[in-house]
Short mmCIF file of C-alpha atoms and ligand atoms in Angstrom, two decimals:
data_model
loop_
_atom_site.label_atom_id
_atom_site.label_comp_id
_atom_site.label_asym_id
_atom_site.label_seq_id
_atom_site.Cartn_x
_atom_site.Cartn_y
_atom_site.Cartn_z
CA MET A 10 0.08 23.78 4.25
CA MET A 11 -3.64 24.41 3.85
CA SER A 12 -6.64 24.22 6.11
CA ASN A 13 -8.82 21.15 5.98
CA PRO A 14 -11.70 21.83 3.56
CA ASN A 15 -13.71 18.79 4.69
CA PRO A 16 -17.02 19.71 3.06
CA LEU A 17 -18.23 16.13 3.51
CA PRO A 18 -20.14 14.76 6.47
CA PRO A 19 -18.67 11.61 8.04
CA SER A 20 -20.53 8.65 6.62
CA PRO A 21 -20.99 5.17 8.03
CA ASN A 22 -21.26 3.81 4.54
CA ALA A 23 -18.86 4.56 1.69
CA PRO A 24 -21.37 4.33 -1.19
CA THR A 25 -23.25 7.34 0.18
CA TRP A 26 -20.24 9.54 -0.54
CA VAL A 27 -20.78 11.69 -3.58
CA PRO A 28 -17.95 11.26 -6.11
CA VAL A 29 -18.07 14.90 -7.20
CA LEU A 30 -17.54 16.07 -3.62
CA LEU A 31 -14.73 13.60 -3.15
CA ASP A 32 -13.17 15.05 -6.26
CA GLN A 33 -13.35 18.53 -4.71
CA VAL A 34 -11.68 17.26 -1.55
CA SER A 35 -9.03 15.52 -3.60
CA ARG A 36 -8.20 18.64 -5.57
CA SER A 37 -8.09 20.78 -2.45
CA PHE A 38 -5.53 18.38 -0.98
CA GLU A 39 -3.15 18.79 -3.92
CA ILE A 40 -1.13 21.33 -1.94
CA ALA A 41 -1.56 19.69 1.46
CA GLU A 42 1.11 17.81 3.40
CA PRO A 43 0.60 14.02 3.67
CA GLU A 44 0.19 14.29 7.45
CA GLU A 45 -2.70 16.69 6.98
CA ILE A 46 -4.42 14.32 4.57
CA LEU A 47 -3.85 11.43 6.94
CA ALA A 48 -5.24 13.40 9.88
CA TRP A 49 -8.33 14.17 7.81
CA ALA A 50 -8.78 10.50 6.91
CA LEU A 51 -8.28 9.34 10.50
CA SER A 52 -10.78 11.80 11.91
CA THR A 53 -13.30 11.43 9.10
CA PHE A 54 -13.48 7.64 8.89
CA ASN A 55 -12.54 6.81 12.50
CA GLU A 56 -12.91 3.07 13.12
CA GLY A 57 -13.94 2.58 9.51
CA LEU A 58 -10.46 3.41 8.29
CA ALA A 59 -7.98 0.75 7.22
CA ILE A 60 -4.35 1.76 6.64
CA GLY A 61 -2.60 -0.68 4.34
CA THR A 62 1.09 -1.21 3.77
CA ALA A 63 3.16 -3.60 1.68
CA PHE A 64 6.35 -2.58 3.52
CA GLY A 65 7.92 -0.81 0.57
CA VAL A 66 9.68 2.40 1.54
CA SER A 67 6.52 4.48 0.95
CA GLY A 68 4.51 2.08 3.07
CA VAL A 69 7.01 2.47 5.90
CA VAL A 70 6.73 6.27 5.70
CA LEU A 71 2.93 6.10 5.59
CA MET A 72 2.69 3.95 8.71
CA ASP A 73 5.16 6.13 10.59
CA MET A 74 3.16 9.26 9.80
CA ALA A 75 -0.12 7.59 10.77
CA LEU A 76 1.22 6.21 14.05
CA GLN A 77 2.58 9.60 15.04
CA ILE A 78 -0.89 11.08 14.63
CA LYS A 79 -2.74 8.11 16.16
CA PRO A 80 -0.45 5.58 17.89
CA ASP A 81 -3.17 2.92 18.03
CA ALA A 82 -4.26 3.31 14.40
CA GLU A 83 -4.82 -0.07 12.79
CA ILE A 84 -2.20 -0.97 10.20
CA PHE A 85 -2.80 -4.03 8.05
CA TYR A 86 -0.95 -5.96 5.35
CA ILE A 87 -1.61 -8.77 2.94
CA ASP A 88 0.93 -11.55 3.49
CA THR A 89 1.07 -13.51 0.24
CA GLU A 90 3.47 -15.91 2.03
CA LEU A 91 5.81 -15.32 -0.88
CA PHE A 92 7.66 -12.29 0.46
CA PHE A 93 11.44 -12.08 0.47
CA ASP A 94 13.11 -13.03 3.77
CA GLU A 95 14.27 -9.40 3.94
CA THR A 96 10.64 -8.25 3.95
CA TYR A 97 9.72 -10.53 6.85
CA GLU A 98 12.80 -9.23 8.66
CA LEU A 99 11.61 -5.65 8.11
CA ILE A 100 8.17 -6.48 9.50
CA ARG A 101 9.82 -7.81 12.67
CA LYS A 102 11.93 -4.65 12.99
CA LEU A 103 8.93 -2.37 12.53
CA GLU A 104 6.81 -4.29 15.02
CA ASP A 105 9.69 -3.96 17.50
CA ARG A 106 10.05 -0.25 16.84
CA TYR A 107 6.38 0.51 17.39
CA GLY A 108 5.88 -2.13 20.08
CA ARG A 109 2.86 -3.64 18.40
CA ALA A 110 1.78 -6.12 15.76
CA PHE A 111 0.19 -5.21 12.46
CA THR A 112 -2.98 -6.92 11.30
CA ARG A 113 -2.13 -9.72 8.88
CA TYR A 114 -4.44 -11.07 6.17
CA ALA A 115 -3.39 -14.18 4.27
CA PRO A 116 -4.70 -16.17 1.30
CA ASP A 117 -7.09 -19.07 1.92
CA LEU A 118 -4.60 -21.51 0.38
CA SER A 119 -1.03 -21.93 1.57
CA VAL A 120 1.60 -21.90 -1.18
CA ASP A 121 1.77 -25.71 -1.02
CA ALA A 122 -2.01 -26.10 -1.12
CA GLN A 123 -2.17 -23.77 -4.11
CA ALA A 124 0.47 -25.86 -5.88
CA GLU A 125 -1.49 -29.05 -5.18
CA ARG A 126 -4.68 -27.60 -6.54
CA PHE A 127 -3.45 -25.43 -9.42
CA GLY A 128 0.00 -26.85 -10.16
CA ALA A 129 3.43 -25.63 -9.12
CA GLU A 130 4.41 -22.01 -9.63
CA LEU A 131 1.04 -20.73 -10.75
CA TRP A 132 2.56 -17.23 -10.91
CA SER A 133 4.64 -18.27 -13.94
CA ARG A 134 1.56 -19.52 -15.86
CA ASP A 135 -1.34 -17.37 -14.68
CA SER A 136 -0.17 -14.45 -12.59
CA ASP A 137 -3.61 -12.82 -12.61
CA GLN A 138 -5.17 -15.89 -10.99
CA CYS A 139 -2.31 -16.09 -8.50
CA CYS A 140 -2.66 -12.39 -7.58
CA LEU A 141 -6.41 -12.79 -7.29
CA MET A 142 -6.07 -15.59 -4.73
CA ARG A 143 -3.03 -14.31 -2.85
CA LYS A 144 -3.70 -10.55 -2.88
CA VAL A 145 -7.09 -9.36 -4.11
CA LEU A 146 -9.34 -11.77 -2.18
CA PRO A 147 -7.46 -11.24 1.12
CA MET A 148 -7.72 -7.49 0.48
CA ARG A 149 -11.46 -7.87 0.04
CA ARG A 150 -11.60 -9.43 3.49
CA ALA A 151 -9.37 -6.70 4.93
CA LEU A 152 -11.67 -3.97 3.63
CA GLN A 153 -14.95 -5.72 4.36
CA GLY A 154 -17.15 -3.34 6.35
CA ARG A 155 -14.63 -0.50 6.09
CA THR A 156 -15.42 2.95 4.76
CA GLY A 157 -11.91 4.32 4.10
CA TRP A 158 -8.68 2.79 2.84
CA VAL A 159 -5.34 4.59 3.02
CA THR A 160 -2.61 3.44 0.64
CA ALA A 161 0.99 4.48 -0.01
CA LEU A 162 0.58 4.88 -3.78
CA ARG A 163 2.70 7.61 -5.41
CA ARG A 164 2.36 9.16 -8.84
CA ASP A 165 6.07 8.96 -9.60
CA GLN A 166 6.24 5.17 -9.14
CA ALA A 167 5.12 4.37 -12.68
CA GLY A 168 3.37 5.91 -15.68
CA THR A 169 0.29 3.87 -14.79
CA ARG A 170 0.11 5.64 -11.41
CA ALA A 171 0.66 9.18 -12.72
CA ASP A 172 -3.01 10.13 -12.35
CA THR A 173 -3.56 8.67 -8.90
CA PRO A 174 -6.20 10.82 -7.13
CA ILE A 175 -5.55 11.76 -3.53
CA VAL A 176 -9.14 10.93 -2.56
CA ALA A 177 -11.61 8.95 -4.66
CA LEU A 178 -14.43 6.47 -4.38
CA ASN A 179 -13.11 2.97 -5.01
CA ARG A 180 -15.91 0.82 -6.34
CA LYS A 181 -13.85 -2.36 -6.45
CA PHE A 182 -13.66 -2.53 -2.66
CA ASN A 183 -16.55 -0.18 -1.90
CA VAL A 184 -14.50 2.31 0.13
CA VAL A 185 -13.12 5.82 -0.15
CA LYS A 186 -9.49 5.37 -1.15
CA VAL A 187 -6.98 7.93 0.12
CA ALA A 188 -3.40 8.31 -1.14
CA PRO A 189 -1.70 10.90 1.11
CA LEU A 190 1.71 10.38 -0.55
CA ALA A 191 0.44 10.69 -4.13
CA ASN A 192 2.40 13.89 -4.70
CA TRP A 193 5.58 12.90 -2.90
CA THR A 194 8.71 11.98 -4.81
CA GLU A 195 11.22 9.20 -4.22
CA ARG A 196 13.63 11.83 -2.90
CA GLN A 197 11.14 13.16 -0.34
CA ILE A 198 10.37 9.63 0.83
CA TRP A 199 14.03 8.80 1.44
CA GLN A 200 14.66 12.14 3.14
CA TYR A 201 11.84 11.32 5.56
CA VAL A 202 13.28 7.84 6.18
CA PHE A 203 16.72 9.24 6.98
CA ASP A 204 15.35 12.10 9.11
CA ARG A 205 13.27 9.69 11.17
CA GLN A 206 15.89 6.92 11.06
CA LEU A 207 13.29 4.41 9.97
CA PRO A 208 14.16 0.81 9.15
CA TYR A 209 13.66 -0.13 5.51
CA ASN A 210 13.94 -3.20 3.32
CA ILE A 211 17.63 -3.79 2.66
CA LEU A 212 16.77 -4.90 -0.90
CA HIS A 213 16.19 -1.24 -1.74
CA ASP A 214 19.99 -0.87 -1.54
CA TYR A 215 20.45 -3.61 -4.15
CA GLY A 216 18.43 -2.23 -7.06
CA TYR A 217 14.91 -3.12 -5.93
CA PRO A 218 12.96 0.18 -5.63
CA SER A 219 9.66 -1.76 -5.62
CA ILE A 220 9.40 -5.05 -3.75
CA GLY A 221 6.57 -7.54 -4.00
CA CYS A 222 6.54 -11.33 -4.06
CA ARG A 223 9.83 -13.17 -4.48
CA PRO A 224 8.96 -14.94 -7.78
CA CYS A 225 7.70 -11.76 -9.47
CA THR A 226 10.21 -9.11 -8.40
CA GLN A 227 13.55 -8.31 -10.00
CA PRO A 228 15.94 -5.37 -9.71
CA VAL A 229 15.54 -2.43 -12.12
CA ARG A 230 18.08 -0.94 -14.47
CA GLU A 231 19.21 2.69 -14.65
CA GLY A 232 16.46 4.90 -16.10
CA GLU A 233 13.65 2.36 -15.76
CA ASP A 234 10.36 2.98 -13.94
CA LEU A 235 10.53 2.26 -10.23
CA ARG A 236 8.17 -0.67 -10.80
CA ALA A 237 9.84 -2.06 -13.93
CA GLY A 238 11.15 -5.05 -11.98
CA ARG A 239 7.65 -6.29 -11.15
CA TRP A 240 6.40 -9.10 -13.42
CA ARG A 241 9.31 -8.42 -15.76
CA GLY A 242 8.84 -9.95 -19.20
CA SER A 243 5.03 -9.73 -19.09
CA ASP A 244 2.46 -6.99 -19.79
CA LYS A 245 1.30 -7.06 -16.20
CA THR A 246 2.01 -3.87 -14.23
CA GLU A 247 -0.34 -4.15 -11.25
CA CYS A 248 -1.49 -7.03 -9.06
CA GLY A 249 -5.13 -5.97 -9.26
CA LEU A 250 -5.42 -4.11 -5.96
CA HIS A 251 -5.06 -0.70 -7.57
CA LEU A 252 -6.76 -1.23 -10.92
S1 SF4 B 17 2.94 -11.07 -7.33
FE1 SF4 B 17 3.40 -13.07 -8.28
S2 SF4 B 17 3.61 -14.56 -6.60
FE2 SF4 B 17 2.66 -12.70 -5.76
S3 SF4 B 17 0.49 -13.11 -5.82
FE3 SF4 B 17 0.97 -12.04 -7.74
S4 SF4 B 17 1.50 -13.63 -9.26
FE4 SF4 B 17 1.46 -14.59 -7.21
#
């Protein structure tokens, strides 16, 4: 555990943050506990902070930590309307547990309207376009006017996430992006879940360490990356939110 370095003044506007100072903060947090990083983000960005979750096991841990520090912290998610039934069931359980609803952002087009306009099963022909409409654009709305964005990204989830900074300026959404769990391992995450007796997506017990939309998520095999079941059979590794 370390003391909060916080050399940065709170800012009402993310672009005024100096990347080199953010880099210093990020490096100083390398040995900090996730709760300490979260507390820093909550107090630094205040109402400008948006805490996102996709209801994977890391996202469940992240929201639990945040709500213990600040029970009324806003938690949001992007509902692509293509989640597994098990994911919707988990959302219900979590909302029951915390006695509150999470803020939901959805695509402009329903799945049927998308099929009418772009043809059935766009995800099988142009997954980038599908992710843009069903994830990235709703995320843009979710982060509009925000200064900080907390995510549940972890470095051990995939080779492409191995260099995830704990704190960095994110120019795509014009916010400071904070990843308090970047250094945590799959084992630490599950230990936390069991210690706190948190609900989790039952699909994790059936070979799905990473769970996204139904059409684009498959189980992984022994020894594969935790995200190897996402967009299996294509070069795609990320939906575009974290690129
Ligand atoms: S993960 Fe698949 S179904 Fe979901 S938005 Fe992306 S392409 Fe579409």
